[in-house]
Every structure is written in C-alpha cells, then in structure tokens.
Amino acid sequence: MADTIQTTQLNRARSATEHPVKRFFRATEIDTRLLGMVGALLIIWIGFQIMTGGLFLTPRNLWNLTVQTSSVAIMATGMVLVIVTRNIDLSVGSVLGFCGMIMGVLQAQILPQYLGLDSSLTWIVTLACGILIGAAIGALHGSIIAFLNVPSFIVTLGGLLVWRGATWFVTSGQTVAPMNPTFRLMGGGTEGSIGATASWIVGIIACLAIVGAIINSRKQRKRFGFPRRPIWAEYFLSILSCALVLLAVWVSTIYYWPVNIARKYAEANAIAWPEGGLQISHGIAIPVLMAIAVGIVMTFISTRLRFGRYVFALGGNPEAAELAGIKTRWVTIRIFMLMGILCAIAAAISTARLNAATNAQGELDELYTIAAAVIGGTSLAGGVGTIAGAMIGALVMQSLQSGMVLLGIDSPFQRIVVGVVLVLAVWADTVYRARAK
C-alpha cells in the first residue's frame, strides 16, 4: 500500500514538472509518428491547394482521391506484416494484374455460358475465384521462402516477372471488357457509392463504435489493473475521432452526380427535372468501405490474435521466436497467403474501376505499396509497423500523385518524386530508430 501511494506521488510530481505538450501526448497516448504523418499529409494538401488555385481540396478531388487510394491501401495493410517479419514482396503488382485478368475472363467469357448474362452469382463466383488464386500464389511464394530458404527478395522478384508474363498469356495480350454490372460497383463511380442517407448511417455507427471501443478499453484496463487515461483525454479522443468521421462523411455527401448522369437518371425514373437541377449525393464509395473494412480486420488480426503476436515476435527476433516454439515457417506461409488474398481484393477494385482487365494493370503498384508501408512507419529492420500508418502512407502517396496530375507534371517526374519520398522515408526511419536506442 505504501509503495502504491509513493508511486502515485512520484507520478504526480513528474506530471507537475513535465512539459505540457509532452504531458498531453502521454495522457492521450497519441502515436507521435502517426501524428507526424497526418501533419505531413495536411502540409501536402495545403501546398497543392495553393499551387492548383483551389482545385485540390474540393469534394470531387477528395472523393476521387479516396477511391484511387483504396487498392494500394488494401495491399499496404498486408505489406506491413510482410516487412515486419523482415521480408519483402515485390510481386504484388503482378499478382494484382494476374488475378484481375483471371477475374475479367471469368465474368466476361466463361461464367455467362453457365450462369447466363448479368447473373447475380457472377460477381460472387468471380471474387471467390480471384481470392483463391491469390491465396494459392501467396502460399507458393511463402512455401519457397520458408521451406527452401530462398530469400523473399528473389522469390517475389521472380514472381513479379512470372505473373506479369502469365497475365499476358491468359488472353495473348488482349484487353477483356466489359465487366459484370454488379461487379463494377466495387470500383466506385456514380453507381458504386451508397448515397447520402446510408453514408450518414455508416458515420453514426462508426462514431458509436469508436465511443464503445474507448469505453471498453477503459473497462479492460481497470479490470487488469493497467493505468488508465485521464477522463478528459478519453473525452478528447472520442470527440476528435467522431468529428473526423463526420467531416469525412459530410465531404462525401456534398459531391453530387454530374448533371448529364443525373438527368438520365431522372428520365429513366420519370422524375421531373427541377429548375435548379437534381442534386444527388455520391456518398461514401464502395471501394473506400472495402478498404476501411480490410483495415479494421487487419488491425484486429495484427493486434488481437495470436497470429499477429507471432508475426511481430518473428520480426523482432526470429531466433528467439523459433526457440519459443513458434512455427515460424507456417507463419511465413500464412503471411504471404494473406498478402495474395489482399492482392486479389485490390485486383477486384482495380478491374471494376477500369471496367476492364488489362495487361498493364498493377504496374508499379509494388513500389507504391512498399512506399506506403514504409512511409506509414513500418521499419525495414522488422518488428515495427501499424496498419493505420500504412493506410495513411497510401493516402500520402496518392495525394502526391493526384496533386502532380492537377499541376500537369509529367509522369516520369512523378516517379522521381515518389522515389525521393521513399528514400527520405527510409532515412527518417533510420534516424528514428537510432534515437530510440
């Protein structure tokens, strides 16, 4: 009892002499690296807003930005686990292209012969087959790495070449189109969004989930005797998180359908065209919801499941993990299987968005995926990384690309900028780890 009182008094004394900013971050437990990325993202947005004359921070561009980020963000969540275990996957873009081509051929040429045109089962069978193929490719890569002891760099570099070539052989280089109407909803667009009402419902549910998670976390800490955040910090985090969610929903609802599409919709549904025009909100895009769902699931896997603990243990110290009884080879296989599944989901979004499967699909996506994970705080030395950070990193990468497109910068120079940003991110990680030691 005396020890507890003495510890409490010491904590209070330390809080009294601690710098207010440091005390604030300690109380709220906000990840300063994550906050730094958010700050960098805001600087990029404000900079492009000024340079583009107010074109960047418009509802239309922000909505398109989130849709364009979705596929890379999904793959970046898996790349975190790969890099955490001190591996790398250079084949994700080629696997995306191969899975996309297989799914395109299935729904455009094969399934209509058995299920008929525009069958409600077409998109389900197509997506399921794509996921199975992605998982099989990932399992193949993981098995070679785990059981044949071939470095992941070499295995996935070979996969980059093999699956890109296989994509060409599926159709002898031909583009496959169009896609199933229901499947196309996964690509976003005018019909691939849920509208204003459903978006606000999703936003409110998300806010309730955030508040519930914070309350549950506080109860669990009390139950196990862990230190709890101050009440004001809990309120601050709840209000801030809910405000950001509702702001994002509001932005998605003030982006309306183009006039020509709204007019066709009104004519098709016998709706009288009002004098000021018909304003129909896009709302949250379906691929964005898919990316958020994947992010939540991957966060749960990496932080709540035994498999996630094994992944970080393997990345922190492979020898110790092996001695502790962790089946490190099977963990490696599962990681690459998971990466293959995420590539297939990203391929579905990319193919649906293009309304076609092409041979160039997914090119350079491996660069953007790795860059997103590294920028998001995943250490190439292994053992450190967050799913949320990788998704913000993907948004940073896409923001740079989108802003440069608005400025009319040529594609070669865009790649130069991406390469420089990747090198700077790795350098920043090296400096951070050196200071941490």
mmCIF file with all atom_site columns, C-alpha atoms in Angstrom, residues 65-252:
data_model
loop_
_atom_site.group_PDB
_atom_site.id
_atom_site.type_symbol
_atom_site.label_atom_id
_atom_site.label_alt_id
_atom_site.label_comp_id
_atom_site.label_asym_id
_atom_site.label_entity_id
_atom_site.label_seq_id
_atom_site.pdbx_PDB_ins_code
_atom_site.Cartn_x
_atom_site.Cartn_y
_atom_site.Cartn_z
_atom_site.occupancy
_atom_site.B_iso_or_equiv
_atom_site.pdbx_formal_charge
_atom_site.auth_seq_id
_atom_site.auth_comp_id
_atom_site.auth_asym_id
_atom_site.auth_atom_id
_atom_site.pdbx_PDB_model_num
ATOM 1   C CA . LEU A 1 65  ? -8.516  10.606  -54.035 1.00 0.00 ? 65  LEU A CA 1
ATOM 2   C CA . THR A 1 66  ? -10.022 8.169   -51.540 1.00 0.00 ? 66  THR A CA 1
ATOM 3   C CA . VAL A 1 67  ? -11.235 5.861   -54.317 1.00 0.00 ? 67  VAL A CA 1
ATOM 4   C CA . GLN A 1 68  ? -7.817  5.886   -56.018 1.00 0.00 ? 68  GLN A CA 1
ATOM 5   C CA . THR A 1 69  ? -6.121  5.117   -52.697 1.00 0.00 ? 69  THR A CA 1
ATOM 6   C CA . SER A 1 70  ? -8.280  2.093   -51.884 1.00 0.00 ? 70  SER A CA 1
ATOM 7   C CA . SER A 1 71  ? -6.479  -0.665  -53.803 1.00 0.00 ? 71  SER A CA 1
ATOM 8   C CA . VAL A 1 72  ? -2.969  0.355   -52.688 1.00 0.00 ? 72  VAL A CA 1
ATOM 9   C CA . ALA A 1 73  ? -4.168  0.882   -49.102 1.00 0.00 ? 73  ALA A CA 1
ATOM 10  C CA . ILE A 1 74  ? -5.576  -2.657  -49.023 1.00 0.00 ? 74  ILE A CA 1
ATOM 11  C CA . MET A 1 75  ? -2.291  -4.163  -50.226 1.00 0.00 ? 75  MET A CA 1
ATOM 12  C CA . ALA A 1 76  ? -0.285  -1.936  -47.875 1.00 0.00 ? 76  ALA A CA 1
ATOM 13  C CA . THR A 1 77  ? -2.035  -3.494  -44.861 1.00 0.00 ? 77  THR A CA 1
ATOM 14  C CA . GLY A 1 78  ? -0.622  -6.872  -45.866 1.00 0.00 ? 78  GLY A CA 1
ATOM 15  C CA . MET A 1 79  ? 2.770   -5.440  -46.761 1.00 0.00 ? 79  MET A CA 1
ATOM 16  C CA . VAL A 1 80  ? 3.092   -4.267  -43.140 1.00 0.00 ? 80  VAL A CA 1
ATOM 17  C CA . LEU A 1 81  ? 3.088   -7.848  -41.900 1.00 0.00 ? 81  LEU A CA 1
ATOM 18  C CA . VAL A 1 82  ? 5.478   -8.928  -44.650 1.00 0.00 ? 82  VAL A CA 1
ATOM 19  C CA . ILE A 1 83  ? 8.009   -6.208  -43.835 1.00 0.00 ? 83  ILE A CA 1
ATOM 20  C CA . VAL A 1 84  ? 7.566   -6.638  -40.078 1.00 0.00 ? 84  VAL A CA 1
ATOM 21  C CA . THR A 1 85  ? 8.909   -10.196 -40.486 1.00 0.00 ? 85  THR A CA 1
ATOM 22  C CA . ARG A 1 86  ? 11.964  -8.802  -42.335 1.00 0.00 ? 86  ARG A CA 1
ATOM 23  C CA . ASN A 1 87  ? 10.691  -9.977  -45.730 1.00 0.00 ? 87  ASN A CA 1
ATOM 24  C CA . ILE A 1 88  ? 9.589   -8.101  -48.835 1.00 0.00 ? 88  ILE A CA 1
ATOM 25  C CA . ASP A 1 89  ? 7.056   -8.758  -51.592 1.00 0.00 ? 89  ASP A CA 1
ATOM 26  C CA . LEU A 1 90  ? 7.936   -7.286  -54.979 1.00 0.00 ? 90  LEU A CA 1
ATOM 27  C CA . SER A 1 91  ? 5.264   -9.248  -56.832 1.00 0.00 ? 91  SER A CA 1
ATOM 28  C CA . VAL A 1 92  ? 2.100   -7.592  -55.526 1.00 0.00 ? 92  VAL A CA 1
ATOM 29  C CA . GLY A 1 93  ? 1.524   -5.513  -58.681 1.00 0.00 ? 93  GLY A CA 1
ATOM 30  C CA . SER A 1 94  ? 1.948   -8.530  -60.965 1.00 0.00 ? 94  SER A CA 1
ATOM 31  C CA . VAL A 1 95  ? -0.252  -10.715 -58.753 1.00 0.00 ? 95  VAL A CA 1
ATOM 32  C CA . LEU A 1 96  ? -2.896  -7.976  -58.868 1.00 0.00 ? 96  LEU A CA 1
ATOM 33  C CA . GLY A 1 97  ? -2.684  -7.912  -62.665 1.00 0.00 ? 97  GLY A CA 1
ATOM 34  C CA . PHE A 1 98  ? -2.883  -11.716 -62.973 1.00 0.00 ? 98  PHE A CA 1
ATOM 35  C CA . CYS A 1 99  ? -5.834  -12.036 -60.570 1.00 0.00 ? 99  CYS A CA 1
ATOM 36  C CA . GLY A 1 100 ? -7.568  -9.129  -62.318 1.00 0.00 ? 100 GLY A CA 1
ATOM 37  C CA . MET A 1 101 ? -7.152  -10.783 -65.717 1.00 0.00 ? 101 MET A CA 1
ATOM 38  C CA . ILE A 1 102 ? -8.463  -14.127 -64.435 1.00 0.00 ? 102 ILE A CA 1
ATOM 39  C CA . MET A 1 103 ? -11.496 -12.420 -62.884 1.00 0.00 ? 103 MET A CA 1
ATOM 40  C CA . GLY A 1 104 ? -12.069 -10.469 -66.098 1.00 0.00 ? 104 GLY A CA 1
ATOM 41  C CA . VAL A 1 105 ? -12.000 -13.604 -68.268 1.00 0.00 ? 105 VAL A CA 1
ATOM 42  C CA . LEU A 1 106 ? -14.277 -15.456 -65.845 1.00 0.00 ? 106 LEU A CA 1
ATOM 43  C CA . GLN A 1 107 ? -17.084 -12.899 -65.865 1.00 0.00 ? 107 GLN A CA 1
ATOM 44  C CA . ALA A 1 108 ? -16.755 -11.798 -69.498 1.00 0.00 ? 108 ALA A CA 1
ATOM 45  C CA . GLN A 1 109 ? -16.207 -15.123 -71.266 1.00 0.00 ? 109 GLN A CA 1
ATOM 46  C CA . ILE A 1 110 ? -16.665 -18.226 -69.074 1.00 0.00 ? 110 ILE A CA 1
ATOM 47  C CA . LEU A 1 111 ? -19.390 -17.704 -66.453 1.00 0.00 ? 111 LEU A CA 1
ATOM 48  C CA . PRO A 1 112 ? -22.039 -16.284 -68.858 1.00 0.00 ? 112 PRO A CA 1
ATOM 49  C CA . GLN A 1 113 ? -22.087 -19.697 -70.592 1.00 0.00 ? 113 GLN A CA 1
ATOM 50  C CA . TYR A 1 114 ? -23.127 -21.402 -67.340 1.00 0.00 ? 114 TYR A CA 1
ATOM 51  C CA . LEU A 1 115 ? -24.868 -18.726 -65.255 1.00 0.00 ? 115 LEU A CA 1
ATOM 52  C CA . GLY A 1 116 ? -26.268 -16.545 -68.029 1.00 0.00 ? 116 GLY A CA 1
ATOM 53  C CA . LEU A 1 117 ? -25.729 -12.848 -68.651 1.00 0.00 ? 117 LEU A CA 1
ATOM 54  C CA . ASP A 1 118 ? -25.930 -10.481 -65.666 1.00 0.00 ? 118 ASP A CA 1
ATOM 55  C CA . SER A 1 119 ? -26.451 -13.300 -63.168 1.00 0.00 ? 119 SER A CA 1
ATOM 56  C CA . SER A 1 120 ? -26.470 -12.242 -59.508 1.00 0.00 ? 120 SER A CA 1
ATOM 57  C CA . LEU A 1 121 ? -23.964 -15.022 -58.781 1.00 0.00 ? 121 LEU A CA 1
ATOM 58  C CA . THR A 1 122 ? -21.385 -13.885 -61.327 1.00 0.00 ? 122 THR A CA 1
ATOM 59  C CA . TRP A 1 123 ? -19.628 -11.348 -59.139 1.00 0.00 ? 123 TRP A CA 1
ATOM 60  C CA . ILE A 1 124 ? -19.608 -13.706 -56.131 1.00 0.00 ? 124 ILE A CA 1
ATOM 61  C CA . VAL A 1 125 ? -18.055 -16.599 -58.066 1.00 0.00 ? 125 VAL A CA 1
ATOM 62  C CA . THR A 1 126 ? -15.596 -14.232 -59.752 1.00 0.00 ? 126 THR A CA 1
ATOM 63  C CA . LEU A 1 127 ? -14.415 -12.656 -56.498 1.00 0.00 ? 127 LEU A CA 1
ATOM 64  C CA . ALA A 1 128 ? -14.183 -16.040 -54.753 1.00 0.00 ? 128 ALA A CA 1
ATOM 65  C CA . CYS A 1 129 ? -12.075 -17.498 -57.579 1.00 0.00 ? 129 CYS A CA 1
ATOM 66  C CA . GLY A 1 130 ? -9.826  -14.435 -57.563 1.00 0.00 ? 130 GLY A CA 1
ATOM 67  C CA . ILE A 1 131 ? -9.260  -14.736 -53.815 1.00 0.00 ? 131 ILE A CA 1
ATOM 68  C CA . LEU A 1 132 ? -8.485  -18.465 -54.102 1.00 0.00 ? 132 LEU A CA 1
ATOM 69  C CA . ILE A 1 133 ? -5.953  -17.818 -56.861 1.00 0.00 ? 133 ILE A CA 1
ATOM 70  C CA . GLY A 1 134 ? -4.347  -15.004 -54.871 1.00 0.00 ? 134 GLY A CA 1
ATOM 71  C CA . ALA A 1 135 ? -4.108  -17.223 -51.786 1.00 0.00 ? 135 ALA A CA 1
ATOM 72  C CA . ALA A 1 136 ? -2.566  -20.053 -53.851 1.00 0.00 ? 136 ALA A CA 1
ATOM 73  C CA . ILE A 1 137 ? 0.052   -17.727 -55.327 1.00 0.00 ? 137 ILE A CA 1
ATOM 74  C CA . GLY A 1 138 ? 0.872   -16.367 -51.874 1.00 0.00 ? 138 GLY A CA 1
ATOM 75  C CA . ALA A 1 139 ? 1.131   -19.884 -50.465 1.00 0.00 ? 139 ALA A CA 1
ATOM 76  C CA . LEU A 1 140 ? 3.527   -20.828 -53.277 1.00 0.00 ? 140 LEU A CA 1
ATOM 77  C CA . HIS A 1 141 ? 5.754   -17.822 -52.576 1.00 0.00 ? 141 HIS A CA 1
ATOM 78  C CA . GLY A 1 142 ? 5.650   -18.429 -48.832 1.00 0.00 ? 142 GLY A CA 1
ATOM 79  C CA . SER A 1 143 ? 6.478   -22.135 -49.171 1.00 0.00 ? 143 SER A CA 1
ATOM 80  C CA . ILE A 1 144 ? 9.544   -21.437 -51.310 1.00 0.00 ? 144 ILE A CA 1
ATOM 81  C CA . ILE A 1 145 ? 10.714  -18.799 -48.823 1.00 0.00 ? 145 ILE A CA 1
ATOM 82  C CA . ALA A 1 146 ? 10.002  -20.876 -45.704 1.00 0.00 ? 146 ALA A CA 1
ATOM 83  C CA . PHE A 1 147 ? 10.988  -24.398 -46.733 1.00 0.00 ? 147 PHE A CA 1
ATOM 84  C CA . LEU A 1 148 ? 13.585  -23.836 -49.461 1.00 0.00 ? 148 LEU A CA 1
ATOM 85  C CA . ASN A 1 149 ? 15.184  -20.873 -47.648 1.00 0.00 ? 149 ASN A CA 1
ATOM 86  C CA . VAL A 1 150 ? 15.233  -18.714 -50.789 1.00 0.00 ? 150 VAL A CA 1
ATOM 87  C CA . PRO A 1 151 ? 15.271  -15.006 -49.844 1.00 0.00 ? 151 PRO A CA 1
ATOM 88  C CA . SER A 1 152 ? 11.902  -13.305 -50.238 1.00 0.00 ? 152 SER A CA 1
ATOM 89  C CA . PHE A 1 153 ? 13.502  -10.620 -52.400 1.00 0.00 ? 153 PHE A CA 1
ATOM 90  C CA . ILE A 1 154 ? 14.486  -13.205 -55.023 1.00 0.00 ? 154 ILE A CA 1
ATOM 91  C CA . VAL A 1 155 ? 11.268  -15.231 -54.813 1.00 0.00 ? 155 VAL A CA 1
ATOM 92  C CA . THR A 1 156 ? 8.987   -12.237 -55.223 1.00 0.00 ? 156 THR A CA 1
ATOM 93  C CA . LEU A 1 157 ? 11.231  -10.639 -57.846 1.00 0.00 ? 157 LEU A CA 1
ATOM 94  C CA . GLY A 1 158 ? 10.819  -13.839 -59.826 1.00 0.00 ? 158 GLY A CA 1
ATOM 95  C CA . GLY A 1 159 ? 7.088   -13.687 -59.097 1.00 0.00 ? 159 GLY A CA 1
ATOM 96  C CA . LEU A 1 160 ? 6.981   -10.137 -60.466 1.00 0.00 ? 160 LEU A CA 1
ATOM 97  C CA . LEU A 1 161 ? 8.275   -11.411 -63.808 1.00 0.00 ? 161 LEU A CA 1
ATOM 98  C CA . VAL A 1 162 ? 6.411   -14.729 -63.857 1.00 0.00 ? 162 VAL A CA 1
ATOM 99  C CA . TRP A 1 163 ? 2.933   -13.405 -63.050 1.00 0.00 ? 163 TRP A CA 1
ATOM 100 C CA . ARG A 1 164 ? 3.292   -10.405 -65.346 1.00 0.00 ? 164 ARG A CA 1
ATOM 101 C CA . GLY A 1 165 ? 4.137   -12.805 -68.171 1.00 0.00 ? 165 GLY A CA 1
ATOM 102 C CA . ALA A 1 166 ? 1.305   -15.137 -67.159 1.00 0.00 ? 166 ALA A CA 1
ATOM 103 C CA . THR A 1 167 ? -1.122  -12.217 -67.332 1.00 0.00 ? 167 THR A CA 1
ATOM 104 C CA . TRP A 1 168 ? -0.209  -11.742 -70.988 1.00 0.00 ? 168 TRP A CA 1
ATOM 105 C CA . PHE A 1 169 ? -0.596  -15.447 -71.795 1.00 0.00 ? 169 PHE A CA 1
ATOM 106 C CA . VAL A 1 170 ? -4.129  -15.651 -70.369 1.00 0.00 ? 170 VAL A CA 1
ATOM 107 C CA . THR A 1 171 ? -5.542  -13.640 -73.301 1.00 0.00 ? 171 THR A CA 1
ATOM 108 C CA . SER A 1 172 ? -2.461  -13.272 -75.547 1.00 0.00 ? 172 SER A CA 1
ATOM 109 C CA . GLY A 1 173 ? -2.242  -9.617  -74.613 1.00 0.00 ? 173 GLY A CA 1
ATOM 110 C CA . GLN A 1 174 ? -5.885  -8.704  -75.281 1.00 0.00 ? 174 GLN A CA 1
ATOM 111 C CA . THR A 1 175 ? -7.921  -6.441  -73.014 1.00 0.00 ? 175 THR A CA 1
ATOM 112 C CA . VAL A 1 176 ? -11.052 -8.058  -71.561 1.00 0.00 ? 176 VAL A CA 1
ATOM 113 C CA . ALA A 1 177 ? -14.219 -5.951  -71.180 1.00 0.00 ? 177 ALA A CA 1
ATOM 114 C CA . PRO A 1 178 ? -16.880 -5.148  -70.084 1.00 0.00 ? 178 PRO A CA 1
ATOM 115 C CA . MET A 1 179 ? -17.351 -6.390  -66.549 1.00 0.00 ? 179 MET A CA 1
ATOM 116 C CA . ASN A 1 180 ? -20.484 -7.606  -64.794 1.00 0.00 ? 180 ASN A CA 1
ATOM 117 C CA . PRO A 1 181 ? -22.702 -4.646  -63.683 1.00 0.00 ? 181 PRO A CA 1
ATOM 118 C CA . THR A 1 182 ? -22.799 -5.766  -60.050 1.00 0.00 ? 182 THR A CA 1
ATOM 119 C CA . PHE A 1 183 ? -19.048 -6.429  -60.041 1.00 0.00 ? 183 PHE A CA 1
ATOM 120 C CA . ARG A 1 184 ? -18.471 -2.871  -61.331 1.00 0.00 ? 184 ARG A CA 1
ATOM 121 C CA . LEU A 1 185 ? -19.958 -1.437  -58.138 1.00 0.00 ? 185 LEU A CA 1
ATOM 122 C CA . MET A 1 186 ? -16.718 -2.354  -56.348 1.00 0.00 ? 186 MET A CA 1
ATOM 123 C CA . GLY A 1 187 ? -14.901 0.200   -58.489 1.00 0.00 ? 187 GLY A CA 1
ATOM 124 C CA . GLY A 1 188 ? -16.772 3.229   -57.188 1.00 0.00 ? 188 GLY A CA 1
ATOM 125 C CA . GLY A 1 189 ? -18.158 5.744   -59.647 1.00 0.00 ? 189 GLY A CA 1
ATOM 126 C CA . THR A 1 190 ? -21.644 7.181   -59.735 1.00 0.00 ? 190 THR A CA 1
ATOM 127 C CA . GLU A 1 191 ? -23.432 3.920   -59.005 1.00 0.00 ? 191 GLU A CA 1
ATOM 128 C CA . GLY A 1 192 ? -20.633 2.468   -56.878 1.00 0.00 ? 192 GLY A CA 1
ATOM 129 C CA . SER A 1 193 ? -21.393 4.650   -53.860 1.00 0.00 ? 193 SER A CA 1
ATOM 130 C CA . ILE A 1 194 ? -24.005 4.359   -51.154 1.00 0.00 ? 194 ILE A CA 1
ATOM 131 C CA . GLY A 1 195 ? -25.628 7.813   -51.197 1.00 0.00 ? 195 GLY A CA 1
ATOM 132 C CA . ALA A 1 196 ? -26.088 10.463  -48.528 1.00 0.00 ? 196 ALA A CA 1
ATOM 133 C CA . THR A 1 197 ? -28.527 8.707   -46.179 1.00 0.00 ? 197 THR A CA 1
ATOM 134 C CA . ALA A 1 198 ? -26.587 5.445   -45.980 1.00 0.00 ? 198 ALA A CA 1
ATOM 135 C CA . SER A 1 199 ? -23.342 7.407   -45.575 1.00 0.00 ? 199 SER A CA 1
ATOM 136 C CA . TRP A 1 200 ? -24.657 9.269   -42.535 1.00 0.00 ? 200 TRP A CA 1
ATOM 137 C CA . ILE A 1 201 ? -25.894 5.984   -41.069 1.00 0.00 ? 201 ILE A CA 1
ATOM 138 C CA . VAL A 1 202 ? -22.419 4.481   -41.555 1.00 0.00 ? 202 VAL A CA 1
ATOM 139 C CA . GLY A 1 203 ? -20.881 7.585   -39.980 1.00 0.00 ? 203 GLY A CA 1
ATOM 140 C CA . ILE A 1 204 ? -23.118 7.402   -36.904 1.00 0.00 ? 204 ILE A CA 1
ATOM 141 C CA . ILE A 1 205 ? -22.437 3.666   -36.495 1.00 0.00 ? 205 ILE A CA 1
ATOM 142 C CA . ALA A 1 206 ? -18.706 4.371   -36.765 1.00 0.00 ? 206 ALA A CA 1
ATOM 143 C CA . CYS A 1 207 ? -18.940 7.055   -34.058 1.00 0.00 ? 207 CYS A CA 1
ATOM 144 C CA . LEU A 1 208 ? -20.840 4.708   -31.754 1.00 0.00 ? 208 LEU A CA 1
ATOM 145 C CA . ALA A 1 209 ? -18.229 2.012   -32.389 1.00 0.00 ? 209 ALA A CA 1
ATOM 146 C CA . ILE A 1 210 ? -15.402 4.437   -31.556 1.00 0.00 ? 210 ILE A CA 1
ATOM 147 C CA . VAL A 1 211 ? -17.028 5.529   -28.291 1.00 0.00 ? 211 VAL A CA 1
ATOM 148 C CA . GLY A 1 212 ? -17.811 1.916   -27.413 1.00 0.00 ? 212 GLY A CA 1
ATOM 149 C CA . ALA A 1 213 ? -14.218 0.861   -28.106 1.00 0.00 ? 213 ALA A CA 1
ATOM 150 C CA . ILE A 1 214 ? -12.851 3.625   -25.862 1.00 0.00 ? 214 ILE A CA 1
ATOM 151 C CA . ILE A 1 215 ? -15.250 2.720   -23.037 1.00 0.00 ? 215 ILE A CA 1
ATOM 152 C CA . ASN A 1 216 ? -14.447 -0.987  -23.377 1.00 0.00 ? 216 ASN A CA 1
ATOM 153 C CA . SER A 1 217 ? -10.706 -0.254  -23.373 1.00 0.00 ? 217 SER A CA 1
ATOM 154 C CA . ARG A 1 218 ? -11.079 1.712   -20.150 1.00 0.00 ? 218 ARG A CA 1
ATOM 155 C CA . LYS A 1 219 ? -13.030 -1.132  -18.526 1.00 0.00 ? 219 LYS A CA 1
ATOM 156 C CA . GLN A 1 220 ? -10.437 -3.697  -19.572 1.00 0.00 ? 220 GLN A CA 1
ATOM 157 C CA . ARG A 1 221 ? -7.607  -1.580  -18.176 1.00 0.00 ? 221 ARG A CA 1
ATOM 158 C CA . LYS A 1 222 ? -9.433  -1.238  -14.892 1.00 0.00 ? 222 LYS A CA 1
ATOM 159 C CA . ARG A 1 223 ? -10.123 -4.969  -14.819 1.00 0.00 ? 223 ARG A CA 1
ATOM 160 C CA . PHE A 1 224 ? -6.476  -5.943  -15.258 1.00 0.00 ? 224 PHE A CA 1
ATOM 161 C CA . GLY A 1 225 ? -5.039  -3.114  -13.182 1.00 0.00 ? 225 GLY A CA 1
ATOM 162 C CA . PHE A 1 226 ? -3.415  -1.239  -16.071 1.00 0.00 ? 226 PHE A CA 1
ATOM 163 C CA . PRO A 1 227 ? -3.019  2.557   -15.914 1.00 0.00 ? 227 PRO A CA 1
ATOM 164 C CA . ARG A 1 228 ? -5.949  4.436   -17.439 1.00 0.00 ? 228 ARG A CA 1
ATOM 165 C CA . ARG A 1 229 ? -6.040  7.654   -19.386 1.00 0.00 ? 229 ARG A CA 1
ATOM 166 C CA . PRO A 1 230 ? -7.471  10.728  -17.652 1.00 0.00 ? 230 PRO A CA 1
ATOM 167 C CA . ILE A 1 231 ? -11.178 11.286  -18.227 1.00 0.00 ? 231 ILE A CA 1
ATOM 168 C CA . TRP A 1 232 ? -10.512 14.474  -20.189 1.00 0.00 ? 232 TRP A CA 1
ATOM 169 C CA . ALA A 1 233 ? -8.241  12.515  -22.537 1.00 0.00 ? 233 ALA A CA 1
ATOM 170 C CA . GLU A 1 234 ? -10.987 9.949   -23.159 1.00 0.00 ? 234 GLU A CA 1
ATOM 171 C CA . TYR A 1 235 ? -13.468 12.727  -23.990 1.00 0.00 ? 235 TYR A CA 1
ATOM 172 C CA . PHE A 1 236 ? -10.923 14.458  -26.212 1.00 0.00 ? 236 PHE A CA 1
ATOM 173 C CA . LEU A 1 237 ? -10.179 11.302  -28.220 1.00 0.00 ? 237 LEU A CA 1
ATOM 174 C CA . SER A 1 238 ? -13.878 10.479  -28.574 1.00 0.00 ? 238 SER A CA 1
ATOM 175 C CA . ILE A 1 239 ? -14.830 13.960  -29.776 1.00 0.00 ? 239 ILE A CA 1
ATOM 176 C CA . LEU A 1 240 ? -11.855 14.267  -32.127 1.00 0.00 ? 240 LEU A CA 1
ATOM 177 C CA . SER A 1 241 ? -12.386 10.836  -33.704 1.00 0.00 ? 241 SER A CA 1
ATOM 178 C CA . CYS A 1 242 ? -16.119 11.341  -34.179 1.00 0.00 ? 242 CYS A CA 1
ATOM 179 C CA . ALA A 1 243 ? -15.571 14.827  -35.610 1.00 0.00 ? 243 ALA A CA 1
ATOM 180 C CA . LEU A 1 244 ? -13.112 13.470  -38.207 1.00 0.00 ? 244 LEU A CA 1
ATOM 181 C CA . VAL A 1 245 ? -15.513 10.678  -39.185 1.00 0.00 ? 245 VAL A CA 1
ATOM 182 C CA . LEU A 1 246 ? -18.465 13.034  -39.581 1.00 0.00 ? 246 LEU A CA 1
ATOM 183 C CA . LEU A 1 247 ? -16.331 15.523  -41.517 1.00 0.00 ? 247 LEU A CA 1
ATOM 184 C CA . ALA A 1 248 ? -15.304 12.797  -43.969 1.00 0.00 ? 248 ALA A CA 1
ATOM 185 C CA . VAL A 1 249 ? -18.935 11.729  -44.392 1.00 0.00 ? 249 VAL A CA 1
ATOM 186 C CA . TRP A 1 250 ? -20.007 15.339  -44.965 1.00 0.00 ? 250 TRP A CA 1
ATOM 187 C CA . VAL A 1 251 ? -17.383 15.818  -47.688 1.00 0.00 ? 251 VAL A CA 1
ATOM 188 C CA . SER A 1 252 ? -18.571 12.667  -49.455 1.00 0.00 ? 252 SER A CA 1
#
